[in-house]
Short mmCIF file of C-alpha atoms in Angstrom, two decimals:
data_model
loop_
_atom_site.label_atom_id
_atom_site.label_comp_id
_atom_site.label_asym_id
_atom_site.label_seq_id
_atom_site.Cartn_x
_atom_site.Cartn_y
_atom_site.Cartn_z
CA MET A 10 -36.36 -36.37 -76.63
CA ASN A 11 -35.59 -38.48 -79.65
CA ALA A 12 -39.00 -39.99 -80.41
CA LEU A 13 -42.65 -39.67 -79.57
CA THR A 14 -44.85 -42.71 -79.07
CA ILE A 15 -47.89 -41.73 -81.09
CA ASN A 16 -50.45 -44.28 -82.17
CA LEU A 17 -51.73 -42.97 -85.48
CA GLU A 18 -54.97 -44.16 -87.03
CA PRO A 19 -54.48 -44.06 -90.81
CA HIS A 20 -58.16 -44.76 -91.55
CA SER A 21 -59.53 -42.13 -89.19
CA GLU A 22 -61.48 -39.13 -90.51
CA VAL A 23 -59.01 -36.95 -88.55
CA PRO A 24 -56.00 -36.08 -90.78
CA LEU A 25 -52.64 -37.54 -89.71
CA TYR A 26 -51.06 -34.14 -89.11
CA GLU A 27 -53.94 -33.23 -86.79
CA GLN A 28 -53.54 -36.48 -84.85
CA ILE A 29 -49.86 -35.64 -84.29
CA TYR A 30 -50.70 -32.05 -83.35
CA GLN A 31 -53.40 -33.11 -80.87
CA TYR A 32 -51.13 -35.70 -79.24
CA ILE A 33 -48.21 -33.30 -78.68
CA LYS A 34 -50.50 -30.46 -77.57
CA ARG A 35 -52.24 -32.71 -75.04
CA ASP A 36 -48.93 -33.96 -73.61
CA ILE A 37 -47.61 -30.40 -73.27
CA GLN A 38 -50.76 -29.29 -71.47
CA LYS A 39 -50.66 -32.26 -69.10
CA GLY A 40 -46.96 -31.79 -68.36
CA ARG A 41 -45.85 -35.05 -69.93
CA ILE A 42 -43.55 -33.02 -72.16
CA SER A 43 -41.66 -30.46 -70.08
CA PRO A 44 -40.98 -26.80 -70.98
CA GLY A 45 -37.65 -26.43 -72.73
CA GLU A 46 -37.62 -30.06 -73.87
CA LYS A 47 -36.39 -30.61 -77.41
CA LEU A 48 -38.74 -32.32 -79.85
CA PRO A 49 -37.56 -34.73 -82.54
CA SER A 50 -36.72 -33.17 -85.89
CA THR A 51 -39.45 -33.33 -88.50
CA ARG A 52 -37.34 -35.75 -90.52
CA SER A 53 -36.65 -38.20 -87.68
CA LEU A 54 -40.26 -38.11 -86.38
CA ALA A 55 -41.58 -38.67 -89.93
CA GLU A 56 -39.31 -41.70 -90.33
CA TYR A 57 -40.28 -43.04 -86.92
CA LEU A 58 -44.02 -42.67 -87.58
CA GLU A 59 -43.68 -43.76 -91.21
CA VAL A 60 -45.44 -40.68 -92.57
CA SER A 61 -44.35 -37.95 -94.95
CA ARG A 62 -42.17 -35.17 -93.59
CA SER A 63 -44.73 -32.56 -94.74
CA THR A 64 -47.31 -34.19 -92.44
CA VAL A 65 -45.09 -33.65 -89.39
CA GLU A 66 -44.19 -30.14 -90.58
CA LEU A 67 -47.89 -29.23 -90.71
CA ALA A 68 -48.36 -30.46 -87.13
CA TYR A 69 -45.33 -28.50 -85.91
CA GLU A 70 -46.46 -25.35 -87.74
CA GLN A 71 -49.85 -25.52 -86.04
CA LEU A 72 -48.26 -26.00 -82.63
CA ALA A 73 -45.87 -23.11 -83.26
CA SER A 74 -48.67 -20.82 -84.41
CA GLU A 75 -50.58 -21.51 -81.18
CA GLY A 76 -47.48 -20.86 -79.06
CA TYR A 77 -46.76 -24.37 -77.80
CA ILE A 78 -43.38 -24.84 -79.47
CA GLU A 79 -40.63 -22.68 -80.93
CA SER A 80 -38.08 -23.41 -83.62
CA VAL A 81 -34.56 -22.16 -82.81
CA PRO A 82 -32.27 -21.91 -85.88
CA TYR A 83 -29.44 -24.48 -85.91
CA LYS A 84 -30.57 -25.90 -82.57
CA GLY A 85 -33.96 -27.52 -83.04
CA THR A 86 -37.57 -27.30 -81.91
CA PHE A 87 -38.31 -26.72 -78.22
CA VAL A 88 -41.40 -26.78 -76.02
CA LEU A 89 -42.42 -23.38 -74.61
CA ASP A 90 -43.54 -22.83 -71.03
CA VAL A 91 -47.34 -22.52 -71.07
CA ARG A 92 -47.99 -23.69 -67.53
CA GLU A 93 -49.10 -20.26 -66.31
CA LEU A 94 -51.61 -19.95 -69.12
CA TYR A 95 -53.60 -23.05 -68.25
CA ARG A 96 -55.38 -24.57 -65.36
CA LEU A 97 -54.97 -28.09 -66.63
CA LYS A 98 -57.44 -29.75 -64.33
CA PRO A 99 -60.07 -31.80 -66.10
CA LYS A 100 -63.25 -29.83 -66.60
CA GLN A 101 -66.07 -30.93 -64.42
CA ALA A 102 -69.23 -31.80 -66.21
CA VAL A 103 -71.59 -28.86 -66.15
CA ARG A 104 -75.14 -29.72 -65.33
CA ARG A 105 -77.39 -28.03 -67.83
CA GLU A 106 -81.08 -27.56 -67.50
CA PRO A 107 -82.90 -29.14 -70.42
CA LYS A 108 -84.12 -26.65 -72.98
CA GLU A 109 -87.83 -26.16 -73.17
CA GLU A 110 -89.24 -28.31 -75.92
CA LYS A 111 -91.50 -26.56 -78.39
CA LYS A 112 -92.69 -29.65 -80.20
CA ASP A 113 -96.08 -29.50 -78.54
CA ILE A 114 -96.51 -25.75 -79.07
CA LEU A 115 -99.50 -25.08 -81.32
CA TYR A 116 -99.20 -21.30 -81.50
CA ASP A 117 -95.88 -19.46 -81.29
CA PHE A 118 -96.04 -15.67 -80.86
CA SER A 119 -92.33 -15.22 -81.49
CA PRO A 120 -91.43 -11.51 -81.80
CA ASN A 121 -88.63 -12.50 -84.18
CA GLY A 122 -90.85 -14.21 -86.72
CA VAL A 123 -90.90 -13.49 -90.45
CA ASP A 124 -93.47 -14.78 -92.93
CA LEU A 125 -91.29 -16.91 -95.23
CA LYS A 126 -94.27 -18.42 -97.06
CA ARG A 127 -94.53 -15.19 -99.03
CA PHE A 128 -90.87 -14.96 -99.87
CA PRO A 129 -90.65 -14.25 -103.65
CA TYR A 130 -89.02 -17.58 -104.52
CA GLN A 131 -89.69 -17.42 -108.25
CA VAL A 132 -88.31 -13.90 -108.61
CA TRP A 133 -85.24 -14.75 -106.55
CA ARG A 134 -84.68 -17.91 -108.62
CA LYS A 135 -84.98 -15.94 -111.86
CA LEU A 136 -82.55 -13.25 -110.70
CA SER A 137 -80.11 -15.89 -109.47
CA LYS A 138 -80.20 -17.57 -112.86
CA ASP A 139 -79.75 -14.27 -114.67
CA VAL A 140 -76.73 -13.28 -112.58
CA LEU A 141 -75.03 -16.66 -112.92
CA SER A 142 -75.77 -16.96 -116.65
CA GLU A 143 -73.64 -13.92 -117.42
CA ASP A 144 -70.56 -16.13 -117.14
CA LYS A 145 -68.39 -13.55 -115.43
CA SER A 146 -65.39 -15.03 -113.68
CA GLU A 147 -65.15 -11.73 -111.79
CA LEU A 148 -68.19 -12.79 -109.76
CA PHE A 149 -66.06 -15.32 -107.93
CA ARG A 150 -63.18 -13.03 -107.06
CA MET A 151 -62.93 -11.12 -103.80
CA GLY A 152 -64.98 -7.98 -104.10
CA ASP A 153 -64.80 -4.54 -102.56
CA PRO A 154 -64.52 -4.75 -98.74
CA LYS A 155 -67.40 -2.28 -98.48
CA GLY A 156 -69.62 -4.36 -100.73
CA GLU A 157 -70.45 -4.15 -104.43
CA TYR A 158 -70.78 -0.56 -105.59
CA GLY A 159 -74.00 -1.27 -107.48
CA LEU A 160 -75.70 -2.62 -104.37
CA ARG A 161 -74.46 0.28 -102.25
CA ARG A 162 -75.82 2.68 -104.85
CA ALA A 163 -79.19 0.90 -104.78
CA VAL A 164 -79.28 1.03 -100.97
CA ALA A 165 -78.39 4.74 -100.99
CA SER A 166 -81.24 5.43 -103.41
CA TYR A 167 -83.69 3.39 -101.30
CA LEU A 168 -82.66 5.18 -98.10
CA HIS A 169 -83.14 8.57 -99.75
CA GLN A 170 -86.62 7.72 -101.03
CA ALA A 171 -87.95 5.63 -98.14
CA ARG A 172 -86.11 6.83 -95.04
CA GLY A 173 -85.14 10.42 -95.82
CA VAL A 174 -81.44 9.60 -95.47
CA ASN A 175 -79.07 11.46 -97.76
CA CYS A 176 -75.82 9.55 -98.13
CA THR A 177 -73.39 8.48 -100.84
CA PRO A 178 -72.60 4.88 -101.79
CA GLU A 179 -69.09 5.52 -100.43
CA GLN A 180 -70.53 5.92 -96.91
CA ILE A 181 -72.30 2.54 -97.02
CA ILE A 182 -70.77 -0.77 -95.94
CA ILE A 183 -72.46 -4.10 -96.69
CA GLY A 184 -71.93 -6.98 -94.27
CA ALA A 185 -73.22 -10.36 -93.16
CA GLY A 186 -75.72 -9.36 -90.49
CA ASN A 187 -75.80 -6.83 -87.69
CA ASP A 188 -73.40 -8.82 -85.51
CA TYR A 189 -70.69 -8.37 -88.12
CA MET A 190 -71.53 -4.68 -88.39
CA LEU A 191 -71.08 -4.22 -84.66
CA LEU A 192 -67.74 -6.05 -84.75
CA LEU A 193 -66.61 -3.82 -87.60
CA LEU A 194 -67.85 -0.75 -85.77
CA HIS A 195 -65.80 -1.83 -82.76
CA THR A 196 -62.70 -1.84 -84.98
CA ILE A 197 -63.55 1.63 -86.30
CA LEU A 198 -64.46 3.25 -82.98
CA GLY A 199 -61.71 1.80 -80.82
CA HIS A 200 -62.08 1.03 -77.12
CA SER A 201 -62.25 4.47 -75.53
CA HIS A 202 -66.04 4.80 -75.44
CA LYS A 203 -68.88 4.19 -73.03
CA ILE A 204 -72.13 3.05 -74.63
CA ALA A 205 -75.64 3.74 -73.34
CA PHE A 206 -78.63 1.59 -74.29
CA GLU A 207 -82.34 2.05 -73.91
CA ASN A 208 -83.85 -0.16 -71.23
CA PRO A 209 -85.35 -2.62 -72.04
CA THR A 210 -83.35 -3.09 -75.21
CA TYR A 211 -82.16 -5.37 -78.00
CA ARG A 212 -80.12 -7.79 -75.89
CA GLN A 213 -77.92 -9.03 -78.72
CA ALA A 214 -76.39 -5.59 -79.34
CA TYR A 215 -76.01 -4.96 -75.60
CA ARG A 216 -74.30 -8.32 -75.16
CA MET A 217 -72.02 -7.78 -78.16
CA PHE A 218 -70.65 -4.46 -76.92
CA GLU A 219 -70.34 -5.80 -73.38
CA ARG A 220 -68.33 -8.82 -74.57
CA LEU A 221 -66.14 -6.55 -76.70
CA GLY A 222 -65.03 -4.87 -73.49
CA TYR A 223 -66.94 -1.59 -73.62
CA PRO A 224 -68.35 -0.04 -70.46
CA VAL A 225 -72.12 -0.21 -71.03
CA CYS A 226 -75.04 1.32 -69.17
CA THR A 227 -78.77 1.66 -69.68
CA VAL A 228 -81.23 4.53 -69.61
CA ASP A 229 -84.84 3.88 -68.61
CA MET A 230 -87.32 5.43 -71.02
CA ASP A 231 -90.45 7.50 -70.70
CA LYS A 232 -93.25 7.18 -73.24
CA TYR A 233 -91.16 9.05 -75.84
CA GLY A 234 -87.96 6.99 -75.54
CA MET A 235 -84.50 7.75 -74.16
CA GLU A 236 -84.20 11.07 -72.35
CA ALA A 237 -81.19 13.24 -73.22
CA ASP A 238 -80.96 14.73 -69.71
CA ILE A 239 -80.64 11.28 -68.13
CA LEU A 240 -78.23 10.23 -70.88
CA ARG A 241 -75.92 13.12 -69.96
CA LYS A 242 -75.66 11.85 -66.38
CA THR A 243 -74.34 8.47 -67.53
CA GLU A 244 -71.17 10.04 -69.02
CA ALA A 245 -71.61 7.80 -72.05
CA ASP A 246 -70.40 9.17 -75.37
CA ILE A 247 -72.29 6.75 -77.62
CA ALA A 248 -76.03 5.98 -77.40
CA TYR A 249 -77.63 2.97 -79.12
CA VAL A 250 -81.24 3.84 -80.02
CA MET A 251 -84.15 2.52 -82.10
CA PRO A 252 -86.19 5.69 -82.70
CA SER A 253 -88.48 4.48 -85.50
CA HIS A 254 -89.84 1.50 -83.56
CA GLN A 255 -88.10 0.71 -80.30
CA PHE A 256 -87.62 -2.97 -79.52
CA PRO A 257 -89.23 -4.36 -77.47
CA LEU A 258 -91.53 -1.54 -76.25
CA GLY A 259 -92.61 -0.41 -79.71
CA ILE A 260 -92.16 3.32 -78.94
CA VAL A 261 -91.96 5.68 -81.92
CA MET A 262 -89.72 8.56 -80.86
CA PRO A 263 -91.23 11.99 -81.64
CA ILE A 264 -89.26 14.65 -83.49
CA LYS A 265 -88.62 16.77 -80.38
CA ARG A 266 -86.90 13.89 -78.58
CA ARG A 267 -84.86 13.09 -81.69
CA MET A 268 -83.63 16.67 -81.85
CA GLU A 269 -82.68 16.51 -78.17
CA LEU A 270 -80.56 13.42 -78.78
CA LEU A 271 -78.89 15.03 -81.80
CA GLU A 272 -78.16 18.09 -79.65
CA TRP A 273 -76.59 15.81 -77.01
CA ALA A 274 -74.37 14.21 -79.65
CA ASP A 275 -73.36 17.61 -81.02
CA GLU A 276 -72.24 18.93 -77.63
CA GLN A 277 -68.89 17.15 -77.67
CA ALA A 278 -66.48 15.80 -80.26
CA GLY A 279 -66.43 12.01 -80.36
CA ARG A 280 -70.09 11.56 -79.39
CA TYR A 281 -72.26 9.44 -81.68
CA LEU A 282 -75.73 7.96 -81.93
CA ILE A 283 -76.10 4.43 -83.31
CA GLU A 284 -79.50 4.22 -84.98
CA ASP A 285 -80.79 0.67 -85.37
CA ASP A 286 -83.56 0.94 -87.98
CA TYR A 287 -84.37 -2.77 -87.98
CA ASP A 288 -88.04 -2.84 -89.11
CA SER A 289 -88.97 0.69 -90.16
CA GLU A 290 -90.59 -0.62 -93.36
CA PHE A 291 -93.66 -1.80 -91.49
CA ARG A 292 -95.81 1.10 -90.37
CA TYR A 293 -99.60 0.89 -90.67
CA LYS A 294 -100.85 4.34 -89.74
CA GLY A 295 -99.83 7.58 -91.39
CA LYS A 296 -96.65 8.13 -93.33
CA PRO A 297 -93.37 6.37 -92.49
CA ILE A 298 -91.38 8.25 -89.86
CA PRO A 299 -88.11 9.61 -91.37
CA ALA A 300 -84.98 8.09 -89.90
CA LEU A 301 -83.02 9.96 -87.24
CA LYS A 302 -80.13 9.94 -89.71
CA GLY A 303 -82.24 12.07 -92.03
CA TYR A 304 -81.99 14.97 -89.55
CA ASP A 305 -78.27 14.51 -88.96
CA VAL A 306 -76.56 17.66 -90.27
CA SER A 307 -73.50 17.31 -88.01
CA GLU A 308 -72.55 13.75 -89.05
CA LYS A 309 -73.23 12.26 -85.63
CA VAL A 310 -75.45 9.28 -86.51
CA ILE A 311 -74.20 5.80 -87.40
CA TYR A 312 -77.10 4.18 -89.23
CA LEU A 313 -77.73 0.41 -89.20
CA GLY A 314 -80.23 -1.30 -91.49
CA THR A 315 -80.98 -4.90 -92.41
CA PHE A 316 -82.86 -7.00 -94.97
CA SER A 317 -83.54 -9.75 -92.40
CA LYS A 318 -87.01 -8.49 -91.46
CA SER A 319 -88.03 -7.11 -94.84
CA ILE A 320 -86.93 -10.09 -96.98
CA ALA A 321 -85.64 -13.08 -94.96
CA PRO A 322 -83.21 -13.75 -92.09
CA ALA A 323 -81.14 -16.15 -94.20
CA ILE A 324 -80.26 -13.36 -96.65
CA ARG A 325 -77.74 -12.33 -93.96
CA MET A 326 -77.23 -8.87 -95.39
CA SER A 327 -77.11 -5.70 -93.36
CA TYR A 328 -75.70 -2.28 -94.10
CA MET A 329 -74.16 0.57 -92.19
CA VAL A 330 -73.98 4.26 -93.11
CA LEU A 331 -70.93 5.92 -91.58
CA PRO A 332 -70.56 9.62 -90.82
CA GLU A 333 -67.78 11.24 -92.86
CA THR A 334 -65.42 11.43 -89.88
CA LEU A 335 -65.68 7.70 -89.18
CA LEU A 336 -65.54 6.92 -92.89
CA GLN A 337 -62.04 8.40 -92.94
CA VAL A 338 -61.06 6.14 -90.03
CA TYR A 339 -62.47 3.13 -91.89
CA GLU A 340 -60.57 4.00 -95.07
CA GLU A 341 -57.30 4.37 -93.18
CA ASN A 342 -57.55 1.42 -90.80
CA CYS A 343 -60.15 -1.12 -91.94
CA ARG A 344 -60.00 -1.46 -95.72
CA PHE A 345 -57.93 -4.61 -95.29
CA ILE A 346 -60.94 -6.49 -93.83
CA SER A 347 -62.34 -8.82 -96.49
CA PRO A 348 -65.99 -8.66 -97.61
CA THR A 349 -68.28 -11.08 -95.79
CA VAL A 350 -71.09 -11.44 -98.33
CA SER A 351 -70.88 -13.33 -101.62
CA ARG A 352 -70.68 -11.07 -104.68
CA VAL A 353 -73.30 -13.26 -106.35
CA ASP A 354 -75.77 -12.70 -103.52
CA GLN A 355 -75.05 -8.98 -103.56
CA MET A 356 -75.75 -8.74 -107.28
CA ILE A 357 -79.00 -10.66 -106.90
CA LEU A 358 -80.13 -8.26 -104.18
CA GLU A 359 -79.01 -5.26 -106.23
CA ARG A 360 -81.27 -6.33 -109.10
CA PHE A 361 -84.06 -7.20 -106.68
CA ILE A 362 -84.01 -3.57 -105.53
CA GLU A 363 -83.30 -1.81 -108.82
CA ASP A 364 -85.89 -3.76 -110.83
CA GLY A 365 -88.65 -2.79 -108.39
CA TYR A 366 -89.17 -6.24 -106.87
CA PHE A 367 -88.15 -5.08 -103.39
CA GLU A 368 -90.69 -2.26 -103.35
CA ARG A 369 -93.46 -4.58 -104.56
CA HIS A 370 -92.49 -7.20 -101.96
CA LEU A 371 -92.56 -4.57 -99.19
CA ASN A 372 -95.99 -3.33 -100.28
CA ARG A 373 -97.31 -6.88 -100.30
CA MET A 374 -95.83 -7.74 -96.87
CA ARG A 375 -96.99 -4.43 -95.41
CA ALA A 376 -100.56 -5.31 -96.44
CA VAL A 377 -100.22 -8.84 -95.06
CA TYR A 378 -98.85 -7.69 -91.71
CA LYS A 379 -101.38 -4.85 -91.41
CA SER A 380 -104.21 -7.31 -91.91
CA ARG A 381 -102.78 -9.56 -89.18
CA HIS A 382 -102.17 -6.54 -86.96
CA ASP A 383 -105.79 -5.39 -87.31
CA THR A 384 -107.12 -8.91 -86.81
CA PHE A 385 -105.04 -9.35 -83.68
CA LEU A 386 -106.09 -6.02 -82.18
CA ASN A 387 -109.72 -6.92 -82.79
CA CYS A 388 -109.21 -10.27 -81.05
CA LEU A 389 -107.62 -8.53 -78.07
CA LYS A 390 -110.59 -6.22 -77.41
CA PRO A 391 -111.89 -8.44 -74.56
CA PHE A 392 -108.58 -7.80 -72.75
CA ALA A 393 -109.18 -4.03 -72.58
CA GLY A 394 -110.10 -3.98 -68.89
CA THR A 395 -107.36 -6.38 -67.86
CA CYS A 396 -104.25 -5.17 -69.64
CA ARG A 397 -102.78 -2.26 -71.56
CA ILE A 398 -101.88 -2.83 -75.21
CA SER A 399 -98.96 -0.91 -76.74
CA GLY A 400 -96.64 -1.03 -79.73
CA GLU A 401 -99.48 -1.00 -82.23
CA ASN A 402 -99.46 0.56 -85.72
CA ALA A 403 -95.86 -0.43 -86.48
CA GLY A 404 -93.59 -3.47 -86.53
CA VAL A 405 -94.75 -7.06 -86.17
CA HIS A 406 -95.36 -7.48 -82.44
CA LEU A 407 -97.60 -6.11 -79.70
CA LEU A 408 -96.91 -5.65 -76.00
CA LEU A 409 -99.49 -6.53 -73.34
CA THR A 410 -98.95 -5.12 -69.83
CA PHE A 411 -101.17 -6.64 -67.14
CA GLU A 412 -102.13 -4.50 -64.17
CA ASP A 413 -104.16 -7.00 -62.17
CA GLY A 414 -101.38 -8.22 -59.88
CA ARG A 415 -100.42 -11.36 -61.77
CA SER A 416 -96.76 -12.03 -62.49
CA GLU A 417 -95.15 -12.37 -65.87
CA GLU A 418 -94.08 -15.92 -65.00
CA GLU A 419 -97.68 -16.91 -64.24
CA LEU A 420 -98.95 -15.50 -67.54
CA ILE A 421 -96.24 -17.33 -69.50
CA ARG A 422 -96.92 -20.57 -67.61
CA LEU A 423 -100.67 -20.43 -68.19
CA ALA A 424 -100.15 -19.82 -71.90
CA ARG A 425 -97.51 -22.57 -72.11
CA GLU A 426 -99.84 -25.10 -70.47
CA ALA A 427 -102.36 -24.25 -73.19
CA LYS A 428 -99.64 -24.86 -75.82
CA VAL A 429 -99.18 -21.18 -76.65
CA ALA A 430 -95.68 -19.62 -76.58
CA VAL A 431 -95.50 -16.00 -75.43
CA TYR A 432 -92.41 -14.04 -74.42
CA GLY A 433 -91.73 -12.00 -71.29
CA LEU A 434 -90.52 -8.42 -71.43
CA SER A 435 -88.19 -9.04 -68.49
CA SER A 436 -85.83 -11.04 -70.73
CA TYR A 437 -84.99 -7.76 -72.49
CA ASP A 438 -84.53 -5.81 -69.26
CA THR A 439 -80.79 -5.58 -68.57
CA GLN A 440 -81.16 -4.05 -65.10
CA GLY A 441 -84.20 -5.82 -63.70
CA SER A 442 -85.93 -2.49 -63.17
CA ARG A 443 -89.24 -3.71 -64.65
CA LYS A 444 -89.71 -6.88 -62.62
CA HIS A 445 -92.75 -5.41 -60.92
CA GLN A 446 -94.56 -5.22 -64.27
CA ALA A 447 -96.14 -8.23 -65.97
CA SER A 448 -95.64 -7.68 -69.68
CA VAL A 449 -95.57 -10.14 -72.57
CA LEU A 450 -94.59 -9.77 -76.21
CA LEU A 451 -96.81 -11.24 -78.90
CA GLY A 452 -95.36 -11.41 -82.40
CA TYR A 453 -97.72 -12.13 -85.27
CA ALA A 454 -95.50 -12.11 -88.39
CA ASN A 455 -95.37 -15.87 -88.82
CA MET A 456 -99.03 -16.59 -87.99
CA GLU A 457 -101.91 -16.64 -90.45
CA GLU A 458 -105.04 -14.73 -89.47
CA GLU A 459 -107.03 -17.86 -88.62
CA LYS A 460 -104.22 -19.03 -86.33
CA ILE A 461 -104.16 -15.62 -84.68
CA LYS A 462 -107.90 -15.88 -83.95
CA GLU A 463 -107.52 -19.40 -82.57
CA ALA A 464 -104.54 -18.47 -80.40
CA ALA A 465 -106.23 -15.32 -79.08
CA ALA A 466 -109.26 -17.41 -78.12
CA VAL A 467 -107.01 -19.77 -76.16
CA LEU A 468 -105.31 -16.85 -74.37
CA LYS A 469 -108.71 -15.42 -73.52
CA LYS A 470 -109.65 -18.66 -71.79
CA VAL A 471 -106.48 -18.90 -69.72
CA TRP A 472 -105.81 -15.22 -69.00
CA LEU A 473 -109.22 -13.65 -68.46
CA PRO A 474 -111.22 -14.25 -65.27
#
């Protein structure tokens, strides 16, 4: 082939090199350019198209990097055979069901809500200004892959005081959200593991590990959480648990069950517990329950924490505490992975914690959520004979289980018709083992007390006989 007939659009928003790349790629996929066929040289194609040679070189480099073409020294550039990698039939349009509109929803009991109206905007603005006014060019360089040492030190101190976790800053890794942490953990652990989840569970984590290729299974829980004896039968060597406040059931795992899980992990080398401590800050009765990691003397617990619930989802900062054995694996194999959180944002959060603002914010939000929690429970008293309420005294959602024969779908529909959004427990059930139960989640974090009263009154009308 000596030339390619490509109609370039110089005034298009698509760069010229990308237009060339897309054209050649499309013709290779559709068979218009055959495997083994020689492409024009970058010089001759540039002259023919009246563009710079570097533009054509960029297009060829992209095609080569994706495996469509190959440059052979002293011979030229040739098309590779990719026919077996593609089913080049045009995709049929997929009919998608329209997403449920929420524009007419008056009350949304989302279990993922956070009260952003009380975010400490002025404090955050002040700390941002202070950090940026220091005029340090270092702030804009790539930082430590684990995260800034000062922030990791602040997190270690917080975990010691608030969660009973004794760890060093060296064991902590800062990352952009729990999804990133699970991807990193996948790189550290390798593929040779089977992972057990509580059922029902946090679907995002379950889905992440499943898509990463791990064999996954679930363990139904009793009123205390995951049972070690049942876990043993699954032949899993990693268990993903939420002992401080299980999502979505709201179970707080007692100390005896925690010790049983630690004993399970200690029985064999290579077994670990992943502790997701996503909202442990919000407990309204008694003292905070120490983290499972706080009892971990054999270095068997991988601890995950986040600032998404305690501060704001958009902060996008989570942290992971690695056992010493896995820390060595990280140091040897994963230090090359670049940090995923801005150094500026890390320094702002470091000061937010060290200057006492985080503790004050938590105390304020704990009082706000407790007041809403108490108000909501009081509003739900008329439901006492119709449903069972669980998950109280911690977190920011309640679970209502109806035992009067009605289905979950009917309850959701009745609420939806009254412009109230509630959420079914079955959507968190990976095995469908709880379909016979009608349970709904009601989150109250993003609803003011008056709204809670109004919404509860509406639910009373549509749900109670």
